[in-house]
Coordinates of N, CA and C in Angstrom, one line a residue:
X34 N 156.8 90.1 93.6 CA 157.6 90.4 92.3 C 158.1 91.8 92.4
X35 N 159.4 91.9 92.1 CA 160.0 93.2 92.2 C 159.6 94.1 91.0
X36 N 159.4 95.4 91.4 CA 159.0 96.4 90.3 C 160.2 96.6 89.4
X37 N 160.0 96.9 88.1 CA 161.1 97.2 87.2 C 161.8 98.5 87.6
X38 N 163.1 98.5 87.4 CA 163.9 99.7 87.8 C 163.5 100.9 87.1
X39 N 163.6 102.0 87.8 CA 163.2 103.3 87.2 C 164.4 103.9 86.4
X40 N 164.1 104.3 85.2 CA 165.2 104.8 84.3 C 165.3 106.3 84.6
X41 N 166.4 106.8 85.1 CA 166.6 108.2 85.4 C 166.6 109.0 84.1
X42 N 166.0 110.2 84.1 CA 166.0 111.1 83.0 C 167.3 112.0 83.1
X43 N 168.1 111.9 82.2 CA 169.4 112.8 82.2 C 169.0 114.2 81.8
X44 N 170.0 115.1 82.1 CA 169.9 116.5 81.7 C 169.8 116.6 80.2
X45 N 170.5 115.7 79.5 CA 170.5 115.8 78.0 C 169.1 115.5 77.5
X46 N 168.5 114.4 78.0 CA 167.1 114.1 77.6 C 166.2 115.2 77.9
X47 N 166.3 115.8 79.1 CA 165.4 116.9 79.5 C 165.6 118.1 78.5
X48 N 166.8 118.3 78.2 CA 167.1 119.5 77.3 C 166.5 119.2 75.9
X49 N 166.6 117.9 75.4 CA 166.0 117.6 74.1 C 164.5 117.8 74.1
X50 N 163.8 117.6 75.3 CA 162.4 117.8 75.3 C 161.9 119.2 75.3
X51 N 162.9 120.2 75.5 CA 162.5 121.6 75.5 C 162.4 122.1 74.0
X52 N 161.6 123.0 73.8 CA 161.5 123.6 72.4 C 162.8 124.3 72.1
X53 N 163.2 124.3 70.7 CA 164.4 124.9 70.3 C 164.4 126.5 70.5
X54 N 163.3 127.1 70.6 CA 163.2 128.5 70.8 C 162.2 128.8 71.9
X55 N 162.4 130.0 72.4 CA 161.5 130.5 73.5 C 160.2 130.9 72.8
X56 N 159.2 130.0 72.8 CA 157.9 130.3 72.1 C 157.2 131.5 72.6
X57 N 157.0 131.7 73.9 CA 156.3 132.9 74.3 C 157.0 134.2 73.9
X58 N 158.3 134.3 74.0 CA 159.0 135.5 73.5 C 158.9 135.6 72.0
X59 N 158.9 134.5 71.3 CA 158.7 134.6 69.8 C 157.4 135.1 69.4
X60 N 156.3 134.7 70.1 CA 155.0 135.2 69.8 C 154.8 136.6 70.2
X61 N 155.4 137.0 71.4 CA 155.3 138.4 71.8 C 156.0 139.3 70.9
X62 N 157.1 138.9 70.3 CA 157.9 139.7 69.4 C 157.1 140.0 68.2
X63 N 156.5 139.0 67.6 CA 155.7 139.2 66.3 C 154.4 139.9 66.6
X64 N 153.8 139.7 67.8 CA 152.6 140.5 68.1 C 152.9 142.0 68.2
X65 N 154.0 142.3 68.9 CA 154.4 143.7 69.0 C 154.8 144.3 67.6
X66 N 155.5 143.4 66.8 CA 155.9 143.9 65.5 C 154.7 144.2 64.6
X67 N 153.7 143.4 64.6 CA 152.5 143.6 63.8 C 151.7 144.9 64.4
X68 N 151.7 145.0 65.7 CA 151.1 146.2 66.3 C 151.8 147.5 65.9
X69 N 153.2 147.4 65.9 CA 154.0 148.5 65.5 C 153.7 148.9 64.0
X70 N 153.6 147.9 63.2 CA 153.3 148.2 61.7 C 152.0 148.9 61.6
X71 N 151.0 148.3 62.2 CA 149.6 148.9 62.1 C 149.6 150.3 62.6
X72 N 150.2 150.5 63.8 CA 150.2 151.9 64.4 C 150.9 152.9 63.5
X73 N 152.0 152.4 62.9 CA 152.8 153.3 62.0 C 152.1 153.6 60.8
X74 N 151.4 152.6 60.1 CA 150.7 152.8 58.9 C 149.5 153.7 59.2
X75 N 148.9 153.7 60.4 CA 147.8 154.6 60.7 C 148.2 156.1 60.6
X76 N 149.5 156.4 60.8 CA 149.9 157.7 60.7 C 150.4 158.2 59.4
X77 N 150.3 157.4 58.4 CA 150.8 157.8 57.0 C 149.8 158.8 56.5
X78 N 150.4 159.7 55.6 CA 149.6 160.7 54.9 C 149.1 160.1 53.6
X79 N 148.0 160.7 53.1 CA 147.4 160.3 51.8 C 148.5 160.4 50.7
X80 N 148.6 159.4 49.9 CA 149.6 159.4 48.9 C 149.3 160.5 47.9
X81 N 148.1 160.9 47.8 CA 147.8 162.0 46.8 C 148.5 163.3 47.3
X82 N 148.7 163.5 48.6 CA 149.4 164.7 49.0 C 150.9 164.6 48.6
X83 N 151.4 163.4 48.6 CA 152.8 163.2 48.3 C 153.1 163.5 46.8
X84 N 152.1 163.4 45.9 CA 152.3 163.6 44.5 C 151.5 164.8 44.0
X85 N 151.1 165.7 44.9 CA 150.3 166.9 44.5 C 151.3 167.9 43.9
X86 N 151.2 168.1 42.6 CA 152.1 169.0 41.9 C 151.9 170.4 42.3
X87 N 150.7 170.8 42.7 CA 150.4 172.2 43.1 C 151.2 172.6 44.3
X88 N 151.7 171.7 45.1 CA 152.4 172.1 46.3 C 153.9 172.0 46.1
X89 N 154.3 171.8 44.8 CA 155.8 171.7 44.5 C 156.3 172.9 43.9
X90 N 157.5 173.3 44.3 CA 158.2 174.5 43.7 C 159.7 174.3 43.9
X91 N 160.4 174.9 43.1 CA 161.9 174.9 43.2 C 162.3 175.7 44.4
X92 N 163.2 175.1 45.3 CA 163.7 175.9 46.4 C 164.5 177.0 46.0
X93 N 164.4 178.1 46.7 CA 165.2 179.4 46.4 C 166.6 179.3 46.7
X94 N 167.0 178.5 47.7 CA 168.4 178.4 48.2 C 168.6 177.0 48.8
X95 N 169.8 176.7 49.2 CA 170.1 175.5 49.9 C 169.5 175.5 51.3
X96 N 169.5 176.7 51.9 CA 168.9 176.8 53.2 C 167.4 176.5 53.2
X97 N 166.8 177.0 52.1 CA 165.3 176.8 52.0 C 165.1 175.3 51.7
X98 N 165.9 174.6 50.9 CA 165.8 173.2 50.6 C 165.9 172.4 51.9
X99 N 166.9 172.7 52.7 CA 167.1 172.0 53.9 C 166.0 172.1 54.9
X100 N 165.4 173.4 54.9 CA 164.3 173.6 55.8 C 163.1 172.8 55.4
X101 N 162.8 172.7 54.1 CA 161.7 172.0 53.5 C 161.9 170.5 53.8
X102 N 163.1 170.0 53.7 CA 163.4 168.6 53.9 C 163.1 168.2 55.4
X103 N 163.5 169.1 56.3 CA 163.3 168.8 57.7 C 161.8 168.8 58.0
X104 N 161.1 169.8 57.5 CA 159.6 169.8 57.8 C 158.9 168.6 57.1
X105 N 159.3 168.3 55.9 CA 158.6 167.3 55.2 C 158.9 165.9 55.8
X106 N 160.1 165.7 56.3 CA 160.4 164.5 57.0 C 159.6 164.3 58.2
X107 N 159.3 165.3 58.9 CA 158.4 165.2 60.1 C 156.9 164.9 59.7
X108 N 156.5 165.4 58.5 CA 155.1 165.3 58.1 C 154.9 163.9 57.3
X109 N 155.8 163.6 56.4 CA 155.7 162.4 55.6 C 156.5 161.2 56.1
X110 N 156.9 161.2 57.4 CA 157.8 160.2 57.9 C 157.4 158.8 57.6
X111 N 156.2 158.4 57.7 CA 155.7 157.1 57.4 C 155.8 156.8 55.9
X112 N 155.4 157.7 55.1 CA 155.4 157.5 53.7 C 156.8 157.4 53.2
X113 N 157.7 158.2 53.7 CA 159.1 158.2 53.3 C 159.7 156.8 53.8
X114 N 159.4 156.4 55.0 CA 159.9 155.1 55.4 C 159.4 154.0 54.5
X115 N 158.2 154.1 54.0 CA 157.7 153.0 53.1 C 158.4 153.1 51.8
X116 N 158.7 154.3 51.3 CA 159.5 154.4 50.0 C 160.9 153.8 50.1
X117 N 161.6 154.1 51.2 CA 162.9 153.5 51.4 C 162.8 152.0 51.5
X118 N 161.8 151.5 52.2 CA 161.6 150.1 52.4 C 161.3 149.4 51.1
X119 N 160.5 150.0 50.2 CA 160.3 149.5 48.9 C 161.5 149.4 48.0
X120 N 162.3 150.5 48.1 CA 163.6 150.4 47.4 C 164.5 149.3 47.8
X121 N 164.6 149.1 49.2 CA 165.4 148.0 49.7 C 164.8 146.7 49.3
X122 N 163.5 146.5 49.3 CA 162.9 145.3 48.9 C 163.1 145.0 47.5
X123 N 163.0 146.0 46.6 CA 163.2 145.8 45.2 C 164.6 145.4 44.9
X124 N 165.6 146.0 45.6 CA 167.0 145.7 45.4 C 167.3 144.2 45.8
X125 N 166.7 143.8 47.0 CA 167.0 142.5 47.5 C 166.3 141.4 46.6
X126 N 165.1 141.7 46.1 CA 164.4 140.7 45.3 C 165.0 140.6 43.9
X127 N 165.7 141.7 43.5 CA 166.4 141.6 42.2 C 167.7 140.9 42.3
X128 N 168.2 140.6 43.6 CA 169.4 139.8 43.8 C 169.0 138.7 44.8
X129 N 168.5 137.6 44.3 CA 168.0 136.5 45.1 C 169.1 135.9 46.0
X130 N 170.3 135.8 45.6 CA 171.4 135.2 46.4 C 171.7 136.1 47.6
X131 N 171.7 137.4 47.4 CA 171.9 138.3 48.5 C 170.8 138.2 49.5
X132 N 169.6 138.1 49.0 CA 168.4 138.0 49.8 C 168.4 136.7 50.7
X133 N 168.8 135.6 50.1 CA 168.9 134.4 50.9 C 170.0 134.4 51.9
X134 N 171.1 135.1 51.6 CA 172.2 135.2 52.6 C 171.7 136.1 53.8
X135 N 171.0 137.2 53.5 CA 170.5 138.1 54.5 C 169.5 137.4 55.4
X136 N 168.6 136.7 54.7 CA 167.5 135.9 55.5 C 168.2 134.9 56.4
X137 N 169.2 134.2 55.9 CA 169.9 133.2 56.7 C 170.6 133.8 57.9
X138 N 171.1 135.0 57.7 CA 171.8 135.7 58.8 C 170.8 136.1 59.9
X139 N 169.7 136.7 59.4 CA 168.7 137.1 60.4 C 168.1 135.9 61.1
X140 N 167.9 134.8 60.4 CA 167.3 133.6 61.0 C 168.3 133.1 62.1
X141 N 169.6 133.1 61.8 CA 170.6 132.7 62.7 C 170.6 133.5 64.0
X142 N 170.5 134.8 63.9 CA 170.4 135.7 65.1 C 169.1 135.4 65.9
X143 N 168.0 135.2 65.2 CA 166.7 134.9 65.9 C 166.7 133.6 66.6
X144 N 167.1 132.5 65.9 CA 166.9 131.2 66.5 C 168.1 130.7 67.3
X145 N 169.3 131.3 67.1 CA 170.4 130.9 67.9 C 170.7 131.8 69.1
X146 N 170.2 133.0 69.1 CA 170.5 133.9 70.2 C 169.3 134.6 70.8
X147 N 168.5 135.3 70.0 CA 167.4 136.1 70.5 C 166.4 135.3 71.2
X148 N 165.9 134.2 70.5 CA 164.7 133.5 71.0 C 165.1 132.1 71.5
X149 N 166.4 131.9 71.7 CA 166.8 130.6 72.3 C 166.6 130.7 73.8
X150 N 166.0 129.7 74.4 CA 165.9 129.7 75.9 C 167.2 129.9 76.6
X151 N 167.2 130.7 77.7 CA 168.4 131.0 78.4 C 169.0 129.8 79.0
X152 N 168.2 128.8 79.4 CA 168.7 127.6 80.1 C 169.0 126.5 79.2
X153 N 169.0 126.7 77.9 CA 169.3 125.7 76.9 C 170.6 126.1 76.1
X154 N 171.7 125.6 76.4 CA 172.9 126.0 75.7 C 172.9 125.5 74.2
X155 N 173.7 126.2 73.4 CA 173.9 125.8 72.0 C 174.9 124.7 71.9
X156 N 174.5 123.6 71.3 CA 175.4 122.5 71.1 C 175.5 122.2 69.6
X157 N 176.7 122.2 69.1 CA 177.0 121.9 67.7 C 178.1 120.9 67.6
X158 N 177.8 119.8 67.0 CA 178.8 118.7 66.8 C 179.3 118.2 68.2
X159 N 178.5 118.2 69.2 CA 178.9 117.7 70.5 C 179.6 118.7 71.4
X160 N 179.8 119.9 70.9 CA 180.5 121.0 71.6 C 179.4 122.0 72.1
X161 N 179.5 122.4 73.4 CA 178.6 123.3 73.9 C 179.2 124.7 73.9
X162 N 178.4 125.7 73.3 CA 178.9 127.1 73.2 C 178.1 127.9 74.2
X163 N 178.9 128.8 74.9 CA 178.3 129.7 75.8 C 177.6 130.9 75.1
X164 N 176.8 131.7 75.8 CA 176.2 132.8 75.2 C 177.2 133.8 74.6
X165 N 178.3 134.0 75.3 CA 179.3 134.9 74.7 C 179.9 134.4 73.5
X166 N 180.2 133.1 73.4 CA 180.8 132.5 72.2 C 179.8 132.5 71.0
X167 N 178.5 132.3 71.4 CA 177.5 132.4 70.3 C 177.3 133.8 69.8
X168 N 177.3 134.8 70.7 CA 177.3 136.2 70.3 C 178.4 136.6 69.4
X169 N 179.6 136.2 69.8 CA 180.9 136.5 69.1 C 180.8 135.8 67.7
X170 N 180.4 134.6 67.6 CA 180.3 133.9 66.3 C 179.3 134.6 65.4
X171 N 178.1 135.0 65.9 CA 177.1 135.7 65.1 C 177.6 137.0 64.6
X172 N 178.3 137.7 65.5 CA 178.9 139.0 65.2 C 179.9 138.9 64.1
X173 N 180.8 137.9 64.1 CA 181.8 137.7 63.1 C 181.1 137.3 61.8
X174 N 180.1 136.5 61.8 CA 179.3 136.2 60.6 C 178.7 137.4 60.0
X175 N 178.1 138.3 60.8 CA 177.5 139.5 60.4 C 178.5 140.4 59.7
X176 N 179.7 140.5 60.3 CA 180.8 141.4 59.7 C 181.2 140.8 58.3
X177 N 181.4 139.5 58.2 CA 181.7 138.9 57.0 C 180.7 139.1 55.9
X178 N 179.4 138.9 56.3 CA 178.3 139.0 55.3 C 178.2 140.5 54.8
X179 N 178.3 141.4 55.8 CA 178.1 142.8 55.4 C 179.2 143.5 54.7
X180 N 180.5 143.1 55.1 CA 181.6 143.8 54.6 C 182.4 143.0 53.6
X181 N 182.2 141.7 53.5 CA 183.0 140.9 52.6 C 182.2 140.2 51.5
X182 N 180.9 140.5 51.4 CA 180.1 140.0 50.3 C 179.4 141.2 49.6
X183 N 178.6 140.9 48.6 CA 177.8 141.9 47.9 C 176.6 142.4 48.7
X184 N 176.3 141.8 49.8 CA 175.1 142.2 50.6 C 175.3 143.6 51.1
X185 N 176.4 143.9 51.7 CA 176.7 145.2 52.3 C 176.6 146.3 51.2
X186 N 177.2 146.1 50.1 CA 177.2 147.2 49.0 C 175.8 147.3 48.5
X187 N 175.1 146.2 48.4 CA 173.7 146.2 47.9 C 172.8 147.0 48.8
X188 N 172.9 146.8 50.1 CA 172.1 147.5 51.1 C 172.5 149.0 51.1
X189 N 173.8 149.3 51.0 CA 174.2 150.7 51.1 C 173.7 151.4 49.9
X190 N 173.8 150.8 48.7 CA 173.4 151.5 47.5 C 171.9 151.7 47.5
X191 N 171.1 150.7 48.0 CA 169.7 150.8 48.0 C 169.2 151.9 49.0
X192 N 169.9 152.0 50.1 CA 169.6 153.0 51.1 C 169.9 154.4 50.6
X193 N 171.0 154.5 49.9 CA 171.4 155.8 49.3 C 170.4 156.3 48.2
X194 N 169.9 155.3 47.4 CA 168.9 155.7 46.4 C 167.6 156.1 47.1
X195 N 167.2 155.3 48.1 CA 166.0 155.7 48.9 C 166.1 157.1 49.5
X196 N 167.2 157.3 50.2 CA 167.4 158.6 50.8 C 167.4 159.8 49.8
X197 N 168.0 159.5 48.7 CA 168.1 160.5 47.6 C 166.7 160.9 47.1
X198 N 165.8 159.9 46.9 CA 164.5 160.1 46.5 C 163.7 160.9 47.5
X199 N 163.9 160.6 48.8 CA 163.2 161.3 49.9 C 163.7 162.7 50.0
X200 N 165.0 163.0 49.9 CA 165.5 164.3 50.0 C 165.1 165.2 48.8
X201 N 165.1 164.6 47.6 CA 164.7 165.3 46.4 C 163.2 165.7 46.5
X202 N 162.3 164.8 46.9 CA 160.9 165.1 47.1 C 160.7 166.2 48.2
X203 N 161.4 166.0 49.3 CA 161.3 166.9 50.4 C 161.7 168.3 50.1
X204 N 162.7 168.4 49.2 CA 163.2 169.8 48.9 C 162.3 170.5 48.0
X205 N 161.4 169.8 47.2 CA 160.6 170.5 46.2 C 159.1 170.6 46.7
X206 N 158.8 170.1 47.8 CA 157.4 170.2 48.4 C 157.4 171.4 49.3
X207 N 156.5 172.4 49.1 CA 156.4 173.6 49.9 C 155.4 173.3 51.1
X208 N 155.9 173.3 52.3 CA 154.9 173.1 53.5 C 154.1 174.3 53.7
X209 N 152.8 174.3 53.7 CA 152.0 175.4 53.9 C 151.5 175.4 55.4
X210 N 150.7 176.3 55.8 CA 150.2 176.5 57.2 C 149.4 175.3 57.7
X211 N 148.5 174.9 56.8 CA 147.6 173.7 57.2 C 148.5 172.5 57.3
X212 N 149.5 172.4 56.4 CA 150.4 171.2 56.4 C 151.1 171.1 57.7
X213 N 151.6 172.2 58.3 CA 152.3 172.2 59.5 C 151.4 172.1 60.8
X214 N 150.2 172.6 60.7 CA 149.3 172.6 61.8 C 148.9 171.1 62.2
X215 N 148.9 170.3 61.2 CA 148.5 168.9 61.4 C 149.7 168.0 61.8
X216 N 150.9 168.6 62.0 CA 152.0 167.9 62.3 C 152.1 167.5 63.8
X217 N 151.7 168.4 64.7 CA 151.9 168.2 66.1 C 151.1 167.0 66.6
X218 N 149.8 166.8 66.3 CA 149.2 165.6 66.9 C 149.8 164.3 66.4
X219 N 150.3 164.3 65.1 CA 150.8 163.1 64.6 C 152.1 162.7 65.3
X220 N 152.9 163.7 65.6 CA 154.2 163.5 66.3 C 153.9 163.0 67.8
X221 N 152.8 163.6 68.4 CA 152.5 163.2 69.7 C 152.1 161.7 69.8
X222 N 151.3 161.3 68.8 CA 150.9 159.9 68.7 C 152.1 159.0 68.6
X223 N 153.1 159.4 67.7 CA 154.2 158.5 67.5 C 155.0 158.4 68.8
X224 N 155.2 159.6 69.5 CA 156.0 159.5 70.8 C 155.3 158.7 71.8
X225 N 154.0 158.8 71.9 CA 153.3 158.0 72.9 C 153.4 156.5 72.6
X226 N 153.4 156.2 71.3 CA 153.6 154.8 70.9 C 154.9 154.3 71.2
X227 N 156.0 155.1 71.0 CA 157.3 154.7 71.3 C 157.5 154.5 72.8
X228 N 156.9 155.4 73.6 CA 157.0 155.2 75.0 C 156.3 154.0 75.5
X229 N 155.2 153.6 74.9 CA 154.5 152.4 75.3 C 155.3 151.2 74.9
X230 N 156.0 151.2 73.8 CA 156.8 150.1 73.4 C 158.0 149.9 74.3
X231 N 158.6 151.1 74.7 CA 159.7 151.0 75.6 C 159.4 150.4 77.0
X232 N 158.2 150.8 77.5 CA 157.8 150.3 78.8 C 157.3 148.8 78.8
X233 N 156.9 148.3 77.6 CA 156.5 147.0 77.5 C 157.5 146.1 76.9
X234 N 158.8 146.4 77.1 CA 159.9 145.7 76.5 C 160.1 144.3 77.2
X235 N 161.0 143.6 76.7 CA 161.2 142.2 77.1 C 161.7 142.2 78.6
X236 N 161.1 141.4 79.4 CA 161.5 141.3 80.8 C 162.6 140.2 80.9

């Protein structure tokens, strides 16, 4: 009795069996992201220092204000980043439609380009798109979303408000000697972390 014929597996069937995203790269990305957040938060200063009124005084001149801002940015960098992030989050959550558009754009970049397996082309309505065409399409979508919708103006205004809060606080906080002595090890830790992130980048 003859054996049944073997059904060949086509490239399309093999491609369909592959996952839609590069799972190891996806997991590595979020693992490094969580590690970055934990390491960054470990360098934050106590929030009581940020609101200590005894260390605040009006700057004597514009030069004095700029000098204070520069020093305070180096000392409170994590706290200031958290403040700007909170302003951005509040602005986005107060405009749900803009938040959905931004989340959709980020999801498109992640799943259609960043984490898509290199050997799996993007197929839409039976048409195969190359990496260059996918990148160009996502870039055009980003330009449209940022410059032709309310998302761009919302992000710009939120960033300006956050930066204004940071600069105003930095100009009125007087950095003392102890304040500056503690700055060097914190900066060293941040630089070593950035160096480790760079060397452990995606292969």
